[in-house]
mmCIF file of C-alpha atoms in Angstrom:
data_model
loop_
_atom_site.group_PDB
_atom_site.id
_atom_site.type_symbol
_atom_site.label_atom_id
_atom_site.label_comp_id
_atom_site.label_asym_id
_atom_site.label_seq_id
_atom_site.Cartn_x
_atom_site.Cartn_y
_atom_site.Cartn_z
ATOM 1 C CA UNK V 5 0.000 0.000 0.000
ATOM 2 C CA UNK V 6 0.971 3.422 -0.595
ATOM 3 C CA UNK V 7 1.792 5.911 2.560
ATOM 4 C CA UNK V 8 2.648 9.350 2.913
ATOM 5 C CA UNK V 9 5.710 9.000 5.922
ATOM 6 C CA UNK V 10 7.489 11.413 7.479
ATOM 7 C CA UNK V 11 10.892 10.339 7.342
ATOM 8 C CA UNK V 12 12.918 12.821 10.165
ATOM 9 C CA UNK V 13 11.065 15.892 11.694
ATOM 10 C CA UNK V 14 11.709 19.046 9.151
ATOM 11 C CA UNK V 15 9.742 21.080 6.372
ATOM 12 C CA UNK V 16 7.346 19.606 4.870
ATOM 13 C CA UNK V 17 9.736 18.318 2.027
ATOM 14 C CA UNK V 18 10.327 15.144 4.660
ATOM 15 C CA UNK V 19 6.728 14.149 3.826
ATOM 16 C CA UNK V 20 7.710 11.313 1.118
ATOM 17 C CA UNK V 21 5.173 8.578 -0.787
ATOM 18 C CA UNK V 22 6.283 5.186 -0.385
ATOM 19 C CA UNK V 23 5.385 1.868 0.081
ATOM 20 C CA UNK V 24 4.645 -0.269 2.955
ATOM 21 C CA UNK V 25 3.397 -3.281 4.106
ATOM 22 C CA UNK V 26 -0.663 -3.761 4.074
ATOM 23 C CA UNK V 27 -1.758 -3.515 7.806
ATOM 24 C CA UNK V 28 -3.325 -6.004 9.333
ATOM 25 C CA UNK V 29 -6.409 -6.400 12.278
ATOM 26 C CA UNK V 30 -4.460 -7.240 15.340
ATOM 27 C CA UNK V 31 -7.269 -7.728 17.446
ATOM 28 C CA UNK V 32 -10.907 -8.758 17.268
ATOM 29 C CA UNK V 33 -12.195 -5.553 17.939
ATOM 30 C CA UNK V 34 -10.759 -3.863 14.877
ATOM 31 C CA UNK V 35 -11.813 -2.855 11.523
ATOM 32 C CA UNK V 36 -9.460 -2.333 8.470
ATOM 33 C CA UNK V 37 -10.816 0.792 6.473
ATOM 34 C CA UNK V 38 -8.813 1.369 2.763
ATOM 35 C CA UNK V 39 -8.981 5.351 2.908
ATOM 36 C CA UNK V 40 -10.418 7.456 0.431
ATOM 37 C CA UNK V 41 -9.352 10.280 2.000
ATOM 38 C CA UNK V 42 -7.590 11.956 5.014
ATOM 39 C CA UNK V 43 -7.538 15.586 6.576
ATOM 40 C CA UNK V 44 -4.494 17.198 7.133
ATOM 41 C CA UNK V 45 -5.206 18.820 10.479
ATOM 42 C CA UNK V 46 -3.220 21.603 12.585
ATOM 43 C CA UNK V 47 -1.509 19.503 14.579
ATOM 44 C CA UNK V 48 0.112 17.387 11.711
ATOM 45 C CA UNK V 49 2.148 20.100 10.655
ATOM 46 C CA UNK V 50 3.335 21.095 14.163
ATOM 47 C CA UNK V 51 4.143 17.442 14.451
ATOM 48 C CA UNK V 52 6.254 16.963 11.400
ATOM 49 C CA UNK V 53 8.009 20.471 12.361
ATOM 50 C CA UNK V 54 8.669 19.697 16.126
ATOM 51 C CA UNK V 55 8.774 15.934 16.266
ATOM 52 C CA UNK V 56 6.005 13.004 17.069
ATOM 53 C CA UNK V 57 5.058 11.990 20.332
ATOM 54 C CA UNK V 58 7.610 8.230 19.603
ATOM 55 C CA UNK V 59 10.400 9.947 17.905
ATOM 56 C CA UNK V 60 12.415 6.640 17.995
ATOM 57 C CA UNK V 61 9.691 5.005 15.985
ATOM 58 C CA UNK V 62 10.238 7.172 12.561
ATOM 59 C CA UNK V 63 9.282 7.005 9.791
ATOM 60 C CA UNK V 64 5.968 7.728 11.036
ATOM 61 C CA UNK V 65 2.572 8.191 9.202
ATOM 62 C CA UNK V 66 0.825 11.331 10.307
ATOM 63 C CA UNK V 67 -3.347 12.321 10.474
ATOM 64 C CA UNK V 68 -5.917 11.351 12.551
ATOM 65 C CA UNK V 69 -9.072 11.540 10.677
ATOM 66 C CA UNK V 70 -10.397 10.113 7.282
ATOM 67 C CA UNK V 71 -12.856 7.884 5.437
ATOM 68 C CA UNK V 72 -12.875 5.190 3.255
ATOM 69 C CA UNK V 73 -14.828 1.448 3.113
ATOM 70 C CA UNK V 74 -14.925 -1.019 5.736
ATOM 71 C CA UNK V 75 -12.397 -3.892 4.091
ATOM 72 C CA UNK V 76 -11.891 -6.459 7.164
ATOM 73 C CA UNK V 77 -13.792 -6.805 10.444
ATOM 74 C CA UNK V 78 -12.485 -8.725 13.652
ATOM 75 C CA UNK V 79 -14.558 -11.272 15.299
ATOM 76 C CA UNK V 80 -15.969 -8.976 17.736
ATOM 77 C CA UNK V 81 -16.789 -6.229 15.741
ATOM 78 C CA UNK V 82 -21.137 -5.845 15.371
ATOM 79 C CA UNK V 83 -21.311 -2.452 14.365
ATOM 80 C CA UNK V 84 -19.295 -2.527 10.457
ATOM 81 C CA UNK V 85 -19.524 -4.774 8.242
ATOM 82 C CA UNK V 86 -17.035 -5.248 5.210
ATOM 83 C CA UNK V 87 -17.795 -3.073 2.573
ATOM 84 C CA UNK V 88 -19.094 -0.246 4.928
ATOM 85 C CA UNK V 89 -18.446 3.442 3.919
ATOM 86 C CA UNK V 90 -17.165 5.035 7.101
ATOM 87 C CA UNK V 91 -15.406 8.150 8.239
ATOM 88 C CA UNK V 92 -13.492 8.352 11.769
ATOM 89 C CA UNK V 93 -11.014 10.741 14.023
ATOM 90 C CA UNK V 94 -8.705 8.420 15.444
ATOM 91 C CA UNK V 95 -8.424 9.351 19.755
ATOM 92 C CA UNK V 96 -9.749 13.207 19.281
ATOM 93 C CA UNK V 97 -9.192 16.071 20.683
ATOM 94 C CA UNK V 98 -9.214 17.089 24.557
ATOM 95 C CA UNK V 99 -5.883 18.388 26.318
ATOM 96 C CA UNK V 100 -5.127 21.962 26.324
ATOM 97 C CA UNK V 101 -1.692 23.201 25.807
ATOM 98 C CA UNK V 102 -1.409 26.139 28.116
ATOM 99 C CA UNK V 103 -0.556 29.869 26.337
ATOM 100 C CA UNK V 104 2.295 31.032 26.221
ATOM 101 C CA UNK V 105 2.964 33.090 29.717
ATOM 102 C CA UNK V 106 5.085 36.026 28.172
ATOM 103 C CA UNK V 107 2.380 36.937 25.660
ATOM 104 C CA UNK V 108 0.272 37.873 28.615
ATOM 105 C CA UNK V 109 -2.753 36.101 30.565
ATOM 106 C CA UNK V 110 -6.146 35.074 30.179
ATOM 107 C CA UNK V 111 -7.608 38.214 31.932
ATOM 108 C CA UNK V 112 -5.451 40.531 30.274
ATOM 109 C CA UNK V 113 -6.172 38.820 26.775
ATOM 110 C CA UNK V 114 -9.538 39.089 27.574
ATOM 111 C CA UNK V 115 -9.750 42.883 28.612
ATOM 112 C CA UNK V 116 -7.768 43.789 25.050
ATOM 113 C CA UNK V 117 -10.360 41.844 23.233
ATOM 114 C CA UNK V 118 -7.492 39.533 21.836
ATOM 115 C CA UNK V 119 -8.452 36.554 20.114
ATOM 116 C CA UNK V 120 -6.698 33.372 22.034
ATOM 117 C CA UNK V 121 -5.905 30.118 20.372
ATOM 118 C CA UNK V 122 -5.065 26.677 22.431
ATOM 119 C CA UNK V 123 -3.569 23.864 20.793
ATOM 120 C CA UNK V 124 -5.840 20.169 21.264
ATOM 121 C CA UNK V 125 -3.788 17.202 21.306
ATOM 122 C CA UNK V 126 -4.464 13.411 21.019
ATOM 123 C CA UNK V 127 -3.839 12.900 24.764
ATOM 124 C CA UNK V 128 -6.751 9.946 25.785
ATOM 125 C CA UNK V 129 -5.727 7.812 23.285
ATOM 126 C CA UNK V 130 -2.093 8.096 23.780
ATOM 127 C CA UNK V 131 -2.319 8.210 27.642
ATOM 128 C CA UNK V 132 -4.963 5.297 27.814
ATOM 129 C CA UNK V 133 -7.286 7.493 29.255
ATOM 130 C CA UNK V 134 -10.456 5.028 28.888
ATOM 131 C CA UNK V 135 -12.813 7.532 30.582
ATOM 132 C CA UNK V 136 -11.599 10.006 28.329
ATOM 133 C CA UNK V 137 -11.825 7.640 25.303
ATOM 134 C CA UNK V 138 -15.514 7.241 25.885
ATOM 135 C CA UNK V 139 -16.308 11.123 26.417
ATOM 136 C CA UNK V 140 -14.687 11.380 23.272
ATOM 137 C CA UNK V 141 -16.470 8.748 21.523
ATOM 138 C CA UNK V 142 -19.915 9.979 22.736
ATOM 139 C CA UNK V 143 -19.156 13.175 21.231
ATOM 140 C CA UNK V 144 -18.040 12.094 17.951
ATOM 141 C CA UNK V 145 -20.895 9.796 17.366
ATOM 142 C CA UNK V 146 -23.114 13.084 17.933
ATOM 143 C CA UNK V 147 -21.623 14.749 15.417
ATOM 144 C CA UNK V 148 -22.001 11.267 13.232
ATOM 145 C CA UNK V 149 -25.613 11.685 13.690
ATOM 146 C CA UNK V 150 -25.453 15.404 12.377
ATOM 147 C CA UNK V 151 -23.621 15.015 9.562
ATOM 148 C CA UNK V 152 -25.728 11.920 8.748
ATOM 149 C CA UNK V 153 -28.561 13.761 8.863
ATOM 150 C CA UNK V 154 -27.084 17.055 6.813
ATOM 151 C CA UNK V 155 -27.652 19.065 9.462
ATOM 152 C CA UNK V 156 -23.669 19.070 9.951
ATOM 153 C CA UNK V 157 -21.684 19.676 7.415
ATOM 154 C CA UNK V 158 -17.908 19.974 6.636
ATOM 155 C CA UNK V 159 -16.389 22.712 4.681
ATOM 156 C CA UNK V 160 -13.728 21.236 2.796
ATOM 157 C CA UNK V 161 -11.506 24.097 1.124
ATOM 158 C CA UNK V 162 -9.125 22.322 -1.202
ATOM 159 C CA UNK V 163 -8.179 18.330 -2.355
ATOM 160 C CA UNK V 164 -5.063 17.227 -3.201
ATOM 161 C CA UNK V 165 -3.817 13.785 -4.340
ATOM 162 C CA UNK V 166 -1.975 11.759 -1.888
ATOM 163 C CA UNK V 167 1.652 12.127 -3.781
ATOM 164 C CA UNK V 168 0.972 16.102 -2.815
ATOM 165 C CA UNK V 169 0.825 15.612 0.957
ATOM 166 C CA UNK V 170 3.840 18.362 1.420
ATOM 167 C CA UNK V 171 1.782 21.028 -1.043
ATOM 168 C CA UNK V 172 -0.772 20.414 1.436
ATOM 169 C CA UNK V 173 1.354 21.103 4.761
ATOM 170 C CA UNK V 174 2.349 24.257 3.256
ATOM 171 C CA UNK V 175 -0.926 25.782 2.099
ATOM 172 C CA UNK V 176 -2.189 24.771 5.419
ATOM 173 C CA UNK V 177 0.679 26.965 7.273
ATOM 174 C CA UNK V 178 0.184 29.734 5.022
ATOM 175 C CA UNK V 179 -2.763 29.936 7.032
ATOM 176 C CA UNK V 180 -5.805 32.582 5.584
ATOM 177 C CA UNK V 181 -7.691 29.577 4.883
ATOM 178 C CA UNK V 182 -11.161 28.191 5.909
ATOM 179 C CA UNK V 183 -12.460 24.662 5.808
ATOM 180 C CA UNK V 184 -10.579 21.550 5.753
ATOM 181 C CA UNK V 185 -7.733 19.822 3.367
ATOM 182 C CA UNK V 186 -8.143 16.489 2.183
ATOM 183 C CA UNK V 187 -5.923 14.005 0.532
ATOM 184 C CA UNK V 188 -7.353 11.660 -1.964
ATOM 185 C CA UNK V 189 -6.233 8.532 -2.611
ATOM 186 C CA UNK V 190 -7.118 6.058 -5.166
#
């Protein structure tokens, strides 16, 4: 299968297609999805600029979210069934990254109308958090519902094909944009 890995942290130019083993189901309660697609998200690019959380496992795929159709299911799985069009966020989002204390505090931020911006991270996954996990999950199946029902929709601004991951890391810290990027894959 074709992969998008980062091969050292650096400019997007470490992004590089190659080719990797197929993955497998390594326990009963997975499902293999072949992606159609994956959004290239905020914290991929800070990631590939500043290092992943298991730098001595590199090269490392990046993203989080994506859809695609339901190829394998494990023995446990009741929800999916092979050939399943699905769309996921692996872990989401919950930890806060705290600002910056020399560029001021909350209060003061607040009083000078200043617009503040907090980083989320992948934290229950990564941590175990199980609570956490579930909170998450809750969540994301609401918005599942929502966008099933079109009453939640997702502005994507631009597509790119897979082989173009680093085009896509650079429009996305250009910044200026709004919706999401997506990489398509055949």
């Amino acid at each position: 299968m074709k992969a998008v890995l980062m091969t050292e942290v650096g400019e997007p130019n470490v992004l590089q297609l190659q080719e990797i083993p197929d993955p497998q189901i390594k326990s009963d309660t997975e499902i293999l999805v072949r992606l159609k697609a994956a959004g290239i998200n905020p914290v991929d690019t800070k990631l590939r600029s500043r290092g992943t959380f298991y730098p001595d496992q590199m090269p490392a795929i990046l993203g989080c979210d994506g859809a695609g159709i339901v190829e394998k299911v494990g023995s446990e799985v009741k929800k999916f069934q092979v050939g399943d069009a699905v769309y996921f966020c692996n872990g989401d989002l919950v930890t806060i990254l705290e600002p910056d204390p020399k560029l001021g505090n909350l209060k003061e931020a607040r009083l000078r109308n200043l617009r503040i911006s907090l980083e989320l991270m992948l934290t229950p996954m990564l941590q175990a958090r199980i609570h956490d996990q579930l909170d998450q999950t809750k969540i994301l199946q609401q918005c599942a519902r929502l966008i099933d029902e079109g009453k939640l929709k997702i502005l994507v601004n631009q597509t790119f094909p897979l082989a173009s991951a680093s085009e896509a890391h650079k429009v996305l810290e250009a910044g200026g944009m709004k919706g999401k990027l997506v990489l398509t894959i055949e």
